[in-house]
mmCIF file with all atom_site columns, C-alpha atoms in Angstrom:
data_model
loop_
_atom_site.group_PDB
_atom_site.id
_atom_site.type_symbol
_atom_site.label_atom_id
_atom_site.label_alt_id
_atom_site.label_comp_id
_atom_site.label_asym_id
_atom_site.label_entity_id
_atom_site.label_seq_id
_atom_site.pdbx_PDB_ins_code
_atom_site.Cartn_x
_atom_site.Cartn_y
_atom_site.Cartn_z
_atom_site.occupancy
_atom_site.B_iso_or_equiv
_atom_site.pdbx_formal_charge
_atom_site.auth_seq_id
_atom_site.auth_comp_id
_atom_site.auth_asym_id
_atom_site.auth_atom_id
_atom_site.pdbx_PDB_model_num
ATOM 1   C CA . MET A 1 1   ? 127.733 108.352 101.192 1.00 68.00 ? 1   MET A CA 1
ATOM 2   C CA . ILE A 1 2   ? 124.072 107.401 100.968 1.00 86.00 ? 2   ILE A CA 1
ATOM 3   C CA . THR A 1 3   ? 121.703 110.231 100.077 1.00 91.00 ? 3   THR A CA 1
ATOM 4   C CA . LYS A 1 4   ? 117.928 110.480 99.685  1.00 93.00 ? 4   LYS A CA 1
ATOM 5   C CA . GLU A 1 5   ? 118.332 110.303 95.901  1.00 93.00 ? 5   GLU A CA 1
ATOM 6   C CA . ARG A 1 6   ? 120.416 107.152 96.132  1.00 94.00 ? 6   ARG A CA 1
ATOM 7   C CA . GLU A 1 7   ? 117.980 105.539 98.539  1.00 96.00 ? 7   GLU A CA 1
ATOM 8   C CA . ASP A 1 8   ? 115.162 106.268 96.079  1.00 95.00 ? 8   ASP A CA 1
ATOM 9   C CA . TYR A 1 9   ? 117.152 104.700 93.242  1.00 96.00 ? 9   TYR A CA 1
ATOM 10  C CA . LEU A 1 10  ? 117.975 101.587 95.255  1.00 97.00 ? 10  LEU A CA 1
ATOM 11  C CA . LYS A 1 11  ? 114.374 101.147 96.363  1.00 97.00 ? 11  LYS A CA 1
ATOM 12  C CA . ALA A 1 12  ? 113.104 101.557 92.802  1.00 96.00 ? 12  ALA A CA 1
ATOM 13  C CA . ILE A 1 13  ? 115.653 99.073  91.432  1.00 97.00 ? 13  ILE A CA 1
ATOM 14  C CA . TYR A 1 14  ? 114.749 96.567  94.153  1.00 96.00 ? 14  TYR A CA 1
ATOM 15  C CA . HIS A 1 15  ? 111.112 96.636  93.038  1.00 95.00 ? 15  HIS A CA 1
ATOM 16  C CA . LEU A 1 16  ? 111.962 96.619  89.321  1.00 96.00 ? 16  LEU A CA 1
ATOM 17  C CA . GLN A 1 17  ? 114.288 93.614  89.662  1.00 94.00 ? 17  GLN A CA 1
ATOM 18  C CA . LYS A 1 18  ? 111.264 91.408  90.294  1.00 90.00 ? 18  LYS A CA 1
ATOM 19  C CA . ASP A 1 19  ? 110.248 91.775  86.638  1.00 91.00 ? 19  ASP A CA 1
ATOM 20  C CA . GLU A 1 20  ? 113.526 92.629  84.908  1.00 94.00 ? 20  GLU A CA 1
ATOM 21  C CA . SER A 1 21  ? 117.103 91.725  85.770  1.00 93.00 ? 21  SER A CA 1
ATOM 22  C CA . PRO A 1 22  ? 119.443 93.363  85.022  1.00 96.00 ? 22  PRO A CA 1
ATOM 23  C CA . VAL A 1 23  ? 117.253 96.471  85.140  1.00 96.00 ? 23  VAL A CA 1
ATOM 24  C CA . ARG A 1 24  ? 117.767 98.720  82.121  1.00 95.00 ? 24  ARG A CA 1
ATOM 25  C CA . THR A 1 25  ? 118.459 102.410 82.550  1.00 94.00 ? 25  THR A CA 1
ATOM 26  C CA . THR A 1 26  ? 115.408 103.268 80.441  1.00 94.00 ? 26  THR A CA 1
ATOM 27  C CA . THR A 1 27  ? 113.204 101.276 82.834  1.00 96.00 ? 27  THR A CA 1
ATOM 28  C CA . ILE A 1 28  ? 114.701 103.077 85.824  1.00 96.00 ? 28  ILE A CA 1
ATOM 29  C CA . ALA A 1 29  ? 114.261 106.461 84.115  1.00 95.00 ? 29  ALA A CA 1
ATOM 30  C CA . ARG A 1 30  ? 110.594 105.742 83.451  1.00 95.00 ? 30  ARG A CA 1
ATOM 31  C CA . GLU A 1 31  ? 110.037 104.633 87.062  1.00 94.00 ? 31  GLU A CA 1
ATOM 32  C CA . MET A 1 32  ? 111.877 107.633 88.520  1.00 92.00 ? 32  MET A CA 1
ATOM 33  C CA . GLY A 1 33  ? 110.471 110.185 86.077  1.00 92.00 ? 33  GLY A CA 1
ATOM 34  C CA . VAL A 1 34  ? 113.899 111.427 84.950  1.00 91.00 ? 34  VAL A CA 1
ATOM 35  C CA . LYS A 1 35  ? 115.936 111.391 81.734  1.00 90.00 ? 35  LYS A CA 1
ATOM 36  C CA . PRO A 1 36  ? 117.972 108.244 80.916  1.00 88.00 ? 36  PRO A CA 1
ATOM 37  C CA . ALA A 1 37  ? 121.187 110.291 80.807  1.00 87.00 ? 37  ALA A CA 1
ATOM 38  C CA . SER A 1 38  ? 120.615 111.335 84.430  1.00 89.00 ? 38  SER A CA 1
ATOM 39  C CA . VAL A 1 39  ? 120.100 107.719 85.416  1.00 92.00 ? 39  VAL A CA 1
ATOM 40  C CA . THR A 1 40  ? 123.329 106.604 83.777  1.00 91.00 ? 40  THR A CA 1
ATOM 41  C CA . GLY A 1 41  ? 125.379 109.105 85.750  1.00 91.00 ? 41  GLY A CA 1
ATOM 42  C CA . ALA A 1 42  ? 123.647 108.277 89.016  1.00 93.00 ? 42  ALA A CA 1
ATOM 43  C CA . ILE A 1 43  ? 124.008 104.503 88.707  1.00 93.00 ? 43  ILE A CA 1
ATOM 44  C CA . GLN A 1 44  ? 127.641 104.758 87.661  1.00 93.00 ? 44  GLN A CA 1
ATOM 45  C CA . ARG A 1 45  ? 128.403 106.693 90.835  1.00 93.00 ? 45  ARG A CA 1
ATOM 46  C CA . MET A 1 46  ? 126.455 104.199 92.952  1.00 95.00 ? 46  MET A CA 1
ATOM 47  C CA . ALA A 1 47  ? 128.314 101.322 91.295  1.00 95.00 ? 47  ALA A CA 1
ATOM 48  C CA . GLU A 1 48  ? 131.602 102.988 92.248  1.00 94.00 ? 48  GLU A CA 1
ATOM 49  C CA . HIS A 1 49  ? 130.417 103.018 95.877  1.00 94.00 ? 49  HIS A CA 1
ATOM 50  C CA . GLY A 1 50  ? 129.486 99.326  95.786  1.00 95.00 ? 50  GLY A CA 1
ATOM 51  C CA . PHE A 1 51  ? 125.704 99.666  95.828  1.00 97.00 ? 51  PHE A CA 1
ATOM 52  C CA . LEU A 1 52  ? 125.122 98.322  92.296  1.00 97.00 ? 52  LEU A CA 1
ATOM 53  C CA . ASP A 1 53  ? 126.633 96.009  89.705  1.00 96.00 ? 53  ASP A CA 1
ATOM 54  C CA . TYR A 1 54  ? 126.487 97.943  86.432  1.00 94.00 ? 54  TYR A CA 1
ATOM 55  C CA . GLN A 1 55  ? 126.976 96.432  82.978  1.00 90.00 ? 55  GLN A CA 1
ATOM 56  C CA . GLU A 1 56  ? 127.035 98.914  80.144  1.00 86.00 ? 56  GLU A CA 1
ATOM 57  C CA . ARG A 1 57  ? 124.208 98.381  77.618  1.00 85.00 ? 57  ARG A CA 1
ATOM 58  C CA . LYS A 1 58  ? 122.715 95.692  79.876  1.00 91.00 ? 58  LYS A CA 1
ATOM 59  C CA . GLY A 1 59  ? 121.679 97.352  83.098  1.00 93.00 ? 59  GLY A CA 1
ATOM 60  C CA . VAL A 1 60  ? 122.117 97.052  86.844  1.00 96.00 ? 60  VAL A CA 1
ATOM 61  C CA . THR A 1 61  ? 121.509 94.677  89.730  1.00 97.00 ? 61  THR A CA 1
ATOM 62  C CA . LEU A 1 62  ? 121.730 95.419  93.419  1.00 97.00 ? 62  LEU A CA 1
ATOM 63  C CA . THR A 1 63  ? 124.750 94.283  95.384  1.00 97.00 ? 63  THR A CA 1
ATOM 64  C CA . GLU A 1 64  ? 124.204 92.838  98.843  1.00 97.00 ? 64  GLU A CA 1
ATOM 65  C CA . GLU A 1 65  ? 124.855 96.292  100.311 1.00 96.00 ? 65  GLU A CA 1
ATOM 66  C CA . GLY A 1 66  ? 122.468 97.915  97.862  1.00 97.00 ? 66  GLY A CA 1
ATOM 67  C CA . ARG A 1 67  ? 119.776 95.371  98.686  1.00 97.00 ? 67  ARG A CA 1
ATOM 68  C CA . ARG A 1 68  ? 120.311 95.928  102.416 1.00 96.00 ? 68  ARG A CA 1
ATOM 69  C CA . ILE A 1 69  ? 119.784 99.667  102.059 1.00 96.00 ? 69  ILE A CA 1
ATOM 70  C CA . ALA A 1 70  ? 116.743 99.236  99.798  1.00 97.00 ? 70  ALA A CA 1
ATOM 71  C CA . LEU A 1 71  ? 115.078 96.904  102.306 1.00 97.00 ? 71  LEU A CA 1
ATOM 72  C CA . GLU A 1 72  ? 115.876 99.267  105.158 1.00 97.00 ? 72  GLU A CA 1
ATOM 73  C CA . VAL A 1 73  ? 114.109 102.112 103.345 1.00 97.00 ? 73  VAL A CA 1
ATOM 74  C CA . ILE A 1 74  ? 111.158 99.844  102.520 1.00 97.00 ? 74  ILE A CA 1
ATOM 75  C CA . ARG A 1 75  ? 110.975 98.823  106.201 1.00 98.00 ? 75  ARG A CA 1
ATOM 76  C CA . HIS A 1 76  ? 110.882 102.496 107.185 1.00 98.00 ? 76  HIS A CA 1
ATOM 77  C CA . HIS A 1 77  ? 108.167 103.228 104.630 1.00 97.00 ? 77  HIS A CA 1
ATOM 78  C CA . ARG A 1 78  ? 105.845 100.391 105.573 1.00 97.00 ? 78  ARG A CA 1
ATOM 79  C CA . LEU A 1 79  ? 106.172 100.830 109.325 1.00 98.00 ? 79  LEU A CA 1
ATOM 80  C CA . ILE A 1 80  ? 105.554 104.573 108.996 1.00 98.00 ? 80  ILE A CA 1
ATOM 81  C CA . GLU A 1 81  ? 102.417 103.895 106.926 1.00 98.00 ? 81  GLU A CA 1
ATOM 82  C CA . LEU A 1 82  ? 101.064 101.588 109.612 1.00 98.00 ? 82  LEU A CA 1
ATOM 83  C CA . TYR A 1 83  ? 101.974 103.979 112.426 1.00 98.00 ? 83  TYR A CA 1
ATOM 84  C CA . LEU A 1 84  ? 100.224 106.881 110.709 1.00 98.00 ? 84  LEU A CA 1
ATOM 85  C CA . ILE A 1 85  ? 97.040  104.821 110.553 1.00 97.00 ? 85  ILE A CA 1
ATOM 86  C CA . GLU A 1 86  ? 97.205  103.163 113.963 1.00 97.00 ? 86  GLU A CA 1
ATOM 87  C CA . ALA A 1 87  ? 98.468  106.111 116.023 1.00 96.00 ? 87  ALA A CA 1
ATOM 88  C CA . LEU A 1 88  ? 97.474  109.228 114.110 1.00 96.00 ? 88  LEU A CA 1
ATOM 89  C CA . GLY A 1 89  ? 94.198  108.282 112.471 1.00 96.00 ? 89  GLY A CA 1
ATOM 90  C CA . TYR A 1 90  ? 95.234  108.566 108.817 1.00 97.00 ? 90  TYR A CA 1
ATOM 91  C CA . SER A 1 91  ? 93.235  106.623 106.246 1.00 96.00 ? 91  SER A CA 1
ATOM 92  C CA . TRP A 1 92  ? 95.016  104.073 104.058 1.00 96.00 ? 92  TRP A CA 1
ATOM 93  C CA . ASP A 1 93  ? 94.783  106.294 100.972 1.00 96.00 ? 93  ASP A CA 1
ATOM 94  C CA . GLU A 1 94  ? 96.680  109.140 102.727 1.00 96.00 ? 94  GLU A CA 1
ATOM 95  C CA . VAL A 1 95  ? 99.779  107.407 104.026 1.00 96.00 ? 95  VAL A CA 1
ATOM 96  C CA . HIS A 1 96  ? 101.867 106.544 100.949 1.00 95.00 ? 96  HIS A CA 1
ATOM 97  C CA . ASP A 1 97  ? 102.985 110.077 100.104 1.00 94.00 ? 97  ASP A CA 1
ATOM 98  C CA . GLU A 1 98  ? 103.570 110.928 103.771 1.00 95.00 ? 98  GLU A CA 1
ATOM 99  C CA . ALA A 1 99  ? 105.730 107.828 104.186 1.00 96.00 ? 99  ALA A CA 1
ATOM 100 C CA . GLU A 1 100 ? 107.668 108.692 101.016 1.00 95.00 ? 100 GLU A CA 1
ATOM 101 C CA . ARG A 1 101 ? 108.692 111.957 102.643 1.00 94.00 ? 101 ARG A CA 1
ATOM 102 C CA . LEU A 1 102 ? 109.409 110.561 106.109 1.00 96.00 ? 102 LEU A CA 1
ATOM 103 C CA . GLU A 1 103 ? 111.200 107.320 105.225 1.00 96.00 ? 103 GLU A CA 1
ATOM 104 C CA . HIS A 1 104 ? 114.516 109.115 104.637 1.00 94.00 ? 104 HIS A CA 1
ATOM 105 C CA . ALA A 1 105 ? 114.351 111.357 107.693 1.00 93.00 ? 105 ALA A CA 1
ATOM 106 C CA . VAL A 1 106 ? 113.880 108.937 110.576 1.00 94.00 ? 106 VAL A CA 1
ATOM 107 C CA . SER A 1 107 ? 116.638 107.188 112.498 1.00 94.00 ? 107 SER A CA 1
ATOM 108 C CA . PRO A 1 108 ? 116.955 103.403 112.964 1.00 93.00 ? 108 PRO A CA 1
ATOM 109 C CA . LEU A 1 109 ? 116.185 103.891 116.677 1.00 96.00 ? 109 LEU A CA 1
ATOM 110 C CA . PHE A 1 110 ? 112.973 105.745 115.865 1.00 96.00 ? 110 PHE A CA 1
ATOM 111 C CA . ILE A 1 111 ? 111.886 102.992 113.473 1.00 97.00 ? 111 ILE A CA 1
ATOM 112 C CA . GLU A 1 112 ? 112.558 100.265 116.035 1.00 97.00 ? 112 GLU A CA 1
ATOM 113 C CA . ARG A 1 113 ? 110.539 102.207 118.628 1.00 97.00 ? 113 ARG A CA 1
ATOM 114 C CA . ILE A 1 114 ? 107.659 102.364 116.126 1.00 97.00 ? 114 ILE A CA 1
ATOM 115 C CA . ALA A 1 115 ? 107.958 98.635  115.435 1.00 98.00 ? 115 ALA A CA 1
ATOM 116 C CA . ALA A 1 116 ? 107.875 97.861  119.162 1.00 98.00 ? 116 ALA A CA 1
ATOM 117 C CA . ALA A 1 117 ? 104.915 100.177 119.767 1.00 97.00 ? 117 ALA A CA 1
ATOM 118 C CA . LEU A 1 118 ? 102.977 98.416  116.992 1.00 97.00 ? 118 LEU A CA 1
ATOM 119 C CA . GLY A 1 119 ? 103.836 94.939  118.274 1.00 97.00 ? 119 GLY A CA 1
ATOM 120 C CA . HIS A 1 120 ? 106.422 94.161  115.571 1.00 97.00 ? 120 HIS A CA 1
ATOM 121 C CA . PRO A 1 121 ? 103.940 93.818  112.684 1.00 97.00 ? 121 PRO A CA 1
ATOM 122 C CA . THR A 1 122 ? 104.737 91.743  109.608 1.00 96.00 ? 122 THR A CA 1
ATOM 123 C CA . ILE A 1 123 ? 102.526 93.454  107.000 1.00 96.00 ? 123 ILE A CA 1
ATOM 124 C CA . ASP A 1 124 ? 101.715 97.054  106.185 1.00 97.00 ? 124 ASP A CA 1
ATOM 125 C CA . PRO A 1 125 ? 98.176  98.514  105.824 1.00 96.00 ? 125 PRO A CA 1
ATOM 126 C CA . HIS A 1 126 ? 98.022  97.454  102.169 1.00 97.00 ? 126 HIS A CA 1
ATOM 127 C CA . GLY A 1 127 ? 99.124  93.867  102.795 1.00 96.00 ? 127 GLY A CA 1
ATOM 128 C CA . ALA A 1 128 ? 102.768 94.191  101.707 1.00 95.00 ? 128 ALA A CA 1
ATOM 129 C CA . PRO A 1 129 ? 105.321 92.387  103.906 1.00 96.00 ? 129 PRO A CA 1
ATOM 130 C CA . ILE A 1 130 ? 107.475 94.516  106.189 1.00 97.00 ? 130 ILE A CA 1
ATOM 131 C CA . PRO A 1 131 ? 111.181 93.597  105.994 1.00 97.00 ? 131 PRO A CA 1
ATOM 132 C CA . THR A 1 132 ? 112.692 92.567  109.303 1.00 97.00 ? 132 THR A CA 1
ATOM 133 C CA . ALA A 1 133 ? 115.462 94.574  110.929 1.00 95.00 ? 133 ALA A CA 1
ATOM 134 C CA . ASP A 1 134 ? 117.822 91.856  109.641 1.00 94.00 ? 134 ASP A CA 1
ATOM 135 C CA . GLY A 1 135 ? 116.754 92.399  106.041 1.00 93.00 ? 135 GLY A CA 1
ATOM 136 C CA . GLU A 1 136 ? 114.565 89.324  105.650 1.00 95.00 ? 136 GLU A CA 1
ATOM 137 C CA . ILE A 1 137 ? 111.360 89.585  103.632 1.00 95.00 ? 137 ILE A CA 1
ATOM 138 C CA . PRO A 1 138 ? 108.935 86.964  102.302 1.00 91.00 ? 138 PRO A CA 1
ATOM 139 C CA . PRO A 1 139 ? 108.085 87.037  98.588  1.00 86.00 ? 139 PRO A CA 1
ATOM 140 C CA . LEU A 1 140 ? 105.238 89.225  97.414  1.00 84.00 ? 140 LEU A CA 1
ATOM 141 C CA . SER A 1 141 ? 102.033 87.651  96.228  1.00 84.00 ? 141 SER A CA 1
ATOM 142 C CA . ARG A 1 142 ? 101.968 87.928  92.418  1.00 87.00 ? 142 ARG A CA 1
ATOM 143 C CA . ASP A 1 143 ? 98.547  86.470  91.516  1.00 93.00 ? 143 ASP A CA 1
ATOM 144 C CA . LYS A 1 144 ? 96.324  89.280  90.263  1.00 94.00 ? 144 LYS A CA 1
ATOM 145 C CA . LEU A 1 145 ? 92.576  89.292  90.737  1.00 95.00 ? 145 LEU A CA 1
ATOM 146 C CA . SER A 1 146 ? 92.303  90.259  87.052  1.00 94.00 ? 146 SER A CA 1
ATOM 147 C CA . GLU A 1 147 ? 93.863  86.893  86.096  1.00 93.00 ? 147 GLU A CA 1
ATOM 148 C CA . ALA A 1 148 ? 91.825  84.701  88.460  1.00 93.00 ? 148 ALA A CA 1
ATOM 149 C CA . LYS A 1 149 ? 89.442  82.091  87.092  1.00 93.00 ? 149 LYS A CA 1
ATOM 150 C CA . PRO A 1 150 ? 85.760  81.937  88.040  1.00 94.00 ? 150 PRO A CA 1
ATOM 151 C CA . GLY A 1 151 ? 85.358  79.739  91.107  1.00 94.00 ? 151 GLY A CA 1
ATOM 152 C CA . THR A 1 152 ? 88.676  80.820  92.618  1.00 94.00 ? 152 THR A CA 1
ATOM 153 C CA . VAL A 1 153 ? 88.457  81.167  96.387  1.00 94.00 ? 153 VAL A CA 1
ATOM 154 C CA . GLY A 1 154 ? 91.202  83.038  98.179  1.00 93.00 ? 154 GLY A CA 1
ATOM 155 C CA . THR A 1 155 ? 92.238  85.854  100.426 1.00 94.00 ? 155 THR A CA 1
ATOM 156 C CA . ILE A 1 156 ? 93.152  89.376  99.396  1.00 95.00 ? 156 ILE A CA 1
ATOM 157 C CA . ALA A 1 157 ? 96.882  89.393  100.065 1.00 95.00 ? 157 ALA A CA 1
ATOM 158 C CA . ARG A 1 158 ? 97.724  92.969  99.158  1.00 96.00 ? 158 ARG A CA 1
ATOM 159 C CA . VAL A 1 159 ? 96.784  95.953  97.020  1.00 96.00 ? 159 VAL A CA 1
ATOM 160 C CA . ASN A 1 160 ? 99.018  98.488  95.334  1.00 93.00 ? 160 ASN A CA 1
ATOM 161 C CA . ASP A 1 161 ? 99.265  101.569 97.514  1.00 90.00 ? 161 ASP A CA 1
ATOM 162 C CA . GLN A 1 162 ? 100.339 104.296 95.101  1.00 88.00 ? 162 GLN A CA 1
ATOM 163 C CA . ASP A 1 163 ? 96.942  105.387 93.794  1.00 93.00 ? 163 ASP A CA 1
ATOM 164 C CA . PRO A 1 164 ? 94.792  107.093 96.477  1.00 95.00 ? 164 PRO A CA 1
ATOM 165 C CA . GLU A 1 165 ? 91.707  107.002 94.225  1.00 95.00 ? 165 GLU A CA 1
ATOM 166 C CA . LEU A 1 166 ? 92.022  103.233 93.878  1.00 94.00 ? 166 LEU A CA 1
ATOM 167 C CA . LEU A 1 167 ? 92.288  102.838 97.649  1.00 95.00 ? 167 LEU A CA 1
ATOM 168 C CA . ARG A 1 168 ? 89.229  105.006 98.232  1.00 95.00 ? 168 ARG A CA 1
ATOM 169 C CA . TYR A 1 169 ? 87.351  102.992 95.596  1.00 93.00 ? 169 TYR A CA 1
ATOM 170 C CA . LEU A 1 170 ? 88.219  99.733  97.366  1.00 94.00 ? 170 LEU A CA 1
ATOM 171 C CA . ALA A 1 171 ? 87.449  101.165 100.807 1.00 93.00 ? 171 ALA A CA 1
ATOM 172 C CA . ASP A 1 172 ? 83.973  102.169 99.624  1.00 92.00 ? 172 ASP A CA 1
ATOM 173 C CA . MET A 1 173 ? 83.369  98.467  98.826  1.00 91.00 ? 173 MET A CA 1
ATOM 174 C CA . ASP A 1 174 ? 85.076  97.378  102.063 1.00 90.00 ? 174 ASP A CA 1
ATOM 175 C CA . ILE A 1 175 ? 87.681  95.421  100.094 1.00 92.00 ? 175 ILE A CA 1
ATOM 176 C CA . ARG A 1 176 ? 90.896  95.116  102.105 1.00 93.00 ? 176 ARG A CA 1
ATOM 177 C CA . PRO A 1 177 ? 93.781  92.690  102.678 1.00 95.00 ? 177 PRO A CA 1
ATOM 178 C CA . GLY A 1 178 ? 92.829  89.653  104.731 1.00 93.00 ? 178 GLY A CA 1
ATOM 179 C CA . MET A 1 179 ? 89.285  89.376  103.406 1.00 94.00 ? 179 MET A CA 1
ATOM 180 C CA . GLN A 1 180 ? 88.115  86.163  101.778 1.00 94.00 ? 180 GLN A CA 1
ATOM 181 C CA . VAL A 1 181 ? 87.063  86.491  98.151  1.00 95.00 ? 181 VAL A CA 1
ATOM 182 C CA . THR A 1 182 ? 85.220  84.216  95.746  1.00 96.00 ? 182 THR A CA 1
ATOM 183 C CA . VAL A 1 183 ? 85.559  85.011  92.042  1.00 96.00 ? 183 VAL A CA 1
ATOM 184 C CA . LEU A 1 184 ? 82.081  84.619  90.554  1.00 96.00 ? 184 LEU A CA 1
ATOM 185 C CA . GLU A 1 185 ? 82.536  85.747  86.963  1.00 95.00 ? 185 GLU A CA 1
ATOM 186 C CA . VAL A 1 186 ? 85.123  87.423  84.752  1.00 93.00 ? 186 VAL A CA 1
ATOM 187 C CA . LYS A 1 187 ? 83.554  89.416  81.956  1.00 91.00 ? 187 LYS A CA 1
ATOM 188 C CA . PRO A 1 188 ? 85.371  89.274  78.572  1.00 89.00 ? 188 PRO A CA 1
ATOM 189 C CA . PHE A 1 189 ? 86.925  92.127  76.609  1.00 85.00 ? 189 PHE A CA 1
ATOM 190 C CA . GLY A 1 190 ? 88.154  94.067  79.611  1.00 85.00 ? 190 GLY A CA 1
ATOM 191 C CA . GLY A 1 191 ? 84.924  93.788  81.546  1.00 86.00 ? 191 GLY A CA 1
ATOM 192 C CA . PRO A 1 192 ? 84.683  93.777  85.335  1.00 94.00 ? 192 PRO A CA 1
ATOM 193 C CA . VAL A 1 193 ? 85.499  90.908  87.665  1.00 96.00 ? 193 VAL A CA 1
ATOM 194 C CA . HIS A 1 194 ? 82.502  89.893  89.761  1.00 97.00 ? 194 HIS A CA 1
ATOM 195 C CA . ILE A 1 195 ? 83.467  88.829  93.270  1.00 96.00 ? 195 ILE A CA 1
ATOM 196 C CA . GLN A 1 196 ? 81.851  87.986  96.568  1.00 96.00 ? 196 GLN A CA 1
ATOM 197 C CA . VAL A 1 197 ? 83.371  89.461  99.729  1.00 93.00 ? 197 VAL A CA 1
ATOM 198 C CA . ASN A 1 198 ? 81.652  88.375  102.933 1.00 86.00 ? 198 ASN A CA 1
ATOM 199 C CA . ASP A 1 199 ? 77.947  88.608  102.073 1.00 87.00 ? 199 ASP A CA 1
ATOM 200 C CA . ALA A 1 200 ? 78.310  91.307  99.424  1.00 93.00 ? 200 ALA A CA 1
ATOM 201 C CA . THR A 1 201 ? 78.932  91.014  95.690  1.00 95.00 ? 201 THR A CA 1
ATOM 202 C CA . HIS A 1 202 ? 80.896  93.582  93.685  1.00 95.00 ? 202 HIS A CA 1
ATOM 203 C CA . ALA A 1 203 ? 81.826  94.220  90.078  1.00 95.00 ? 203 ALA A CA 1
ATOM 204 C CA . VAL A 1 204 ? 85.449  95.338  90.230  1.00 95.00 ? 204 VAL A CA 1
ATOM 205 C CA . GLY A 1 205 ? 86.761  97.202  87.207  1.00 93.00 ? 205 GLY A CA 1
ATOM 206 C CA . LEU A 1 206 ? 89.656  95.629  85.318  1.00 92.00 ? 206 LEU A CA 1
ATOM 207 C CA . GLN A 1 207 ? 92.094  98.416  86.172  1.00 92.00 ? 207 GLN A CA 1
ATOM 208 C CA . ALA A 1 208 ? 91.357  97.975  89.869  1.00 94.00 ? 208 ALA A CA 1
ATOM 209 C CA . ALA A 1 209 ? 91.539  94.183  89.595  1.00 95.00 ? 209 ALA A CA 1
ATOM 210 C CA . GLU A 1 210 ? 95.042  94.531  88.104  1.00 95.00 ? 210 GLU A CA 1
ATOM 211 C CA . ASN A 1 211 ? 96.143  96.080  91.406  1.00 95.00 ? 211 ASN A CA 1
ATOM 212 C CA . ILE A 1 212 ? 94.619  93.500  93.768  1.00 96.00 ? 212 ILE A CA 1
ATOM 213 C CA . TYR A 1 213 ? 96.633  90.375  94.578  1.00 96.00 ? 213 TYR A CA 1
ATOM 214 C CA . LEU A 1 214 ? 95.193  87.120  95.899  1.00 95.00 ? 214 LEU A CA 1
ATOM 215 C CA . LYS A 1 215 ? 96.438  84.188  97.891  1.00 91.00 ? 215 LYS A CA 1
ATOM 216 C CA . ALA A 1 216 ? 94.467  81.158  96.818  1.00 81.00 ? 216 ALA A CA 1
ATOM 217 C CA . SER A 1 217 ? 92.952  79.062  99.586  1.00 76.00 ? 217 SER A CA 1
ATOM 218 C CA . ASP A 1 218 ? 94.895  75.966  98.454  1.00 62.00 ? 218 ASP A CA 1
ATOM 219 C CA . ASP A 1 219 ? 98.307  77.763  98.592  1.00 53.00 ? 219 ASP A CA 1
#
């Protein structure tokens, strides 16, 4: 049986696997905000149901079934975010938490109706790719603005969506996915990254720049 809790675990492990595989229980506990002992019990039960491969003292990886479910939940989340903005007038800093609540409650039919109404979009409001109904998804952009060299020209591919204050900060500067960016200067010792977006120049703080991902023009 797949429950909301298990869907949350599978989604979290899917994201964590990009940086760590197998994913350790301590990493999962930190991501989920629970005690490691609780994680161990939960992942053992999910492994028994075929959602995870679990190796004691090493960690877990998703099985094909676990990956399928994780991508289905991610598809729900990202389509709901876009629908809330396009149909209901939400701003992009309001939709993450709403989608977290709704992603478990909607049916596959409802999600496909949303996808059709939106014209079968491929990216969410923050630039992240939307998995297809068949579970296909392109790789995420991994090149951070904070690591770009002066003179880099590219496009904002995506921004992390979990911090509403960050999204409001970027919206105030009109910095969004799809916009062309030129990196003018990177100040040392944790200083800001100076960029040009359209005809405006901005000094983006390092913490914000860590959460902005670029696609270089020569990619």
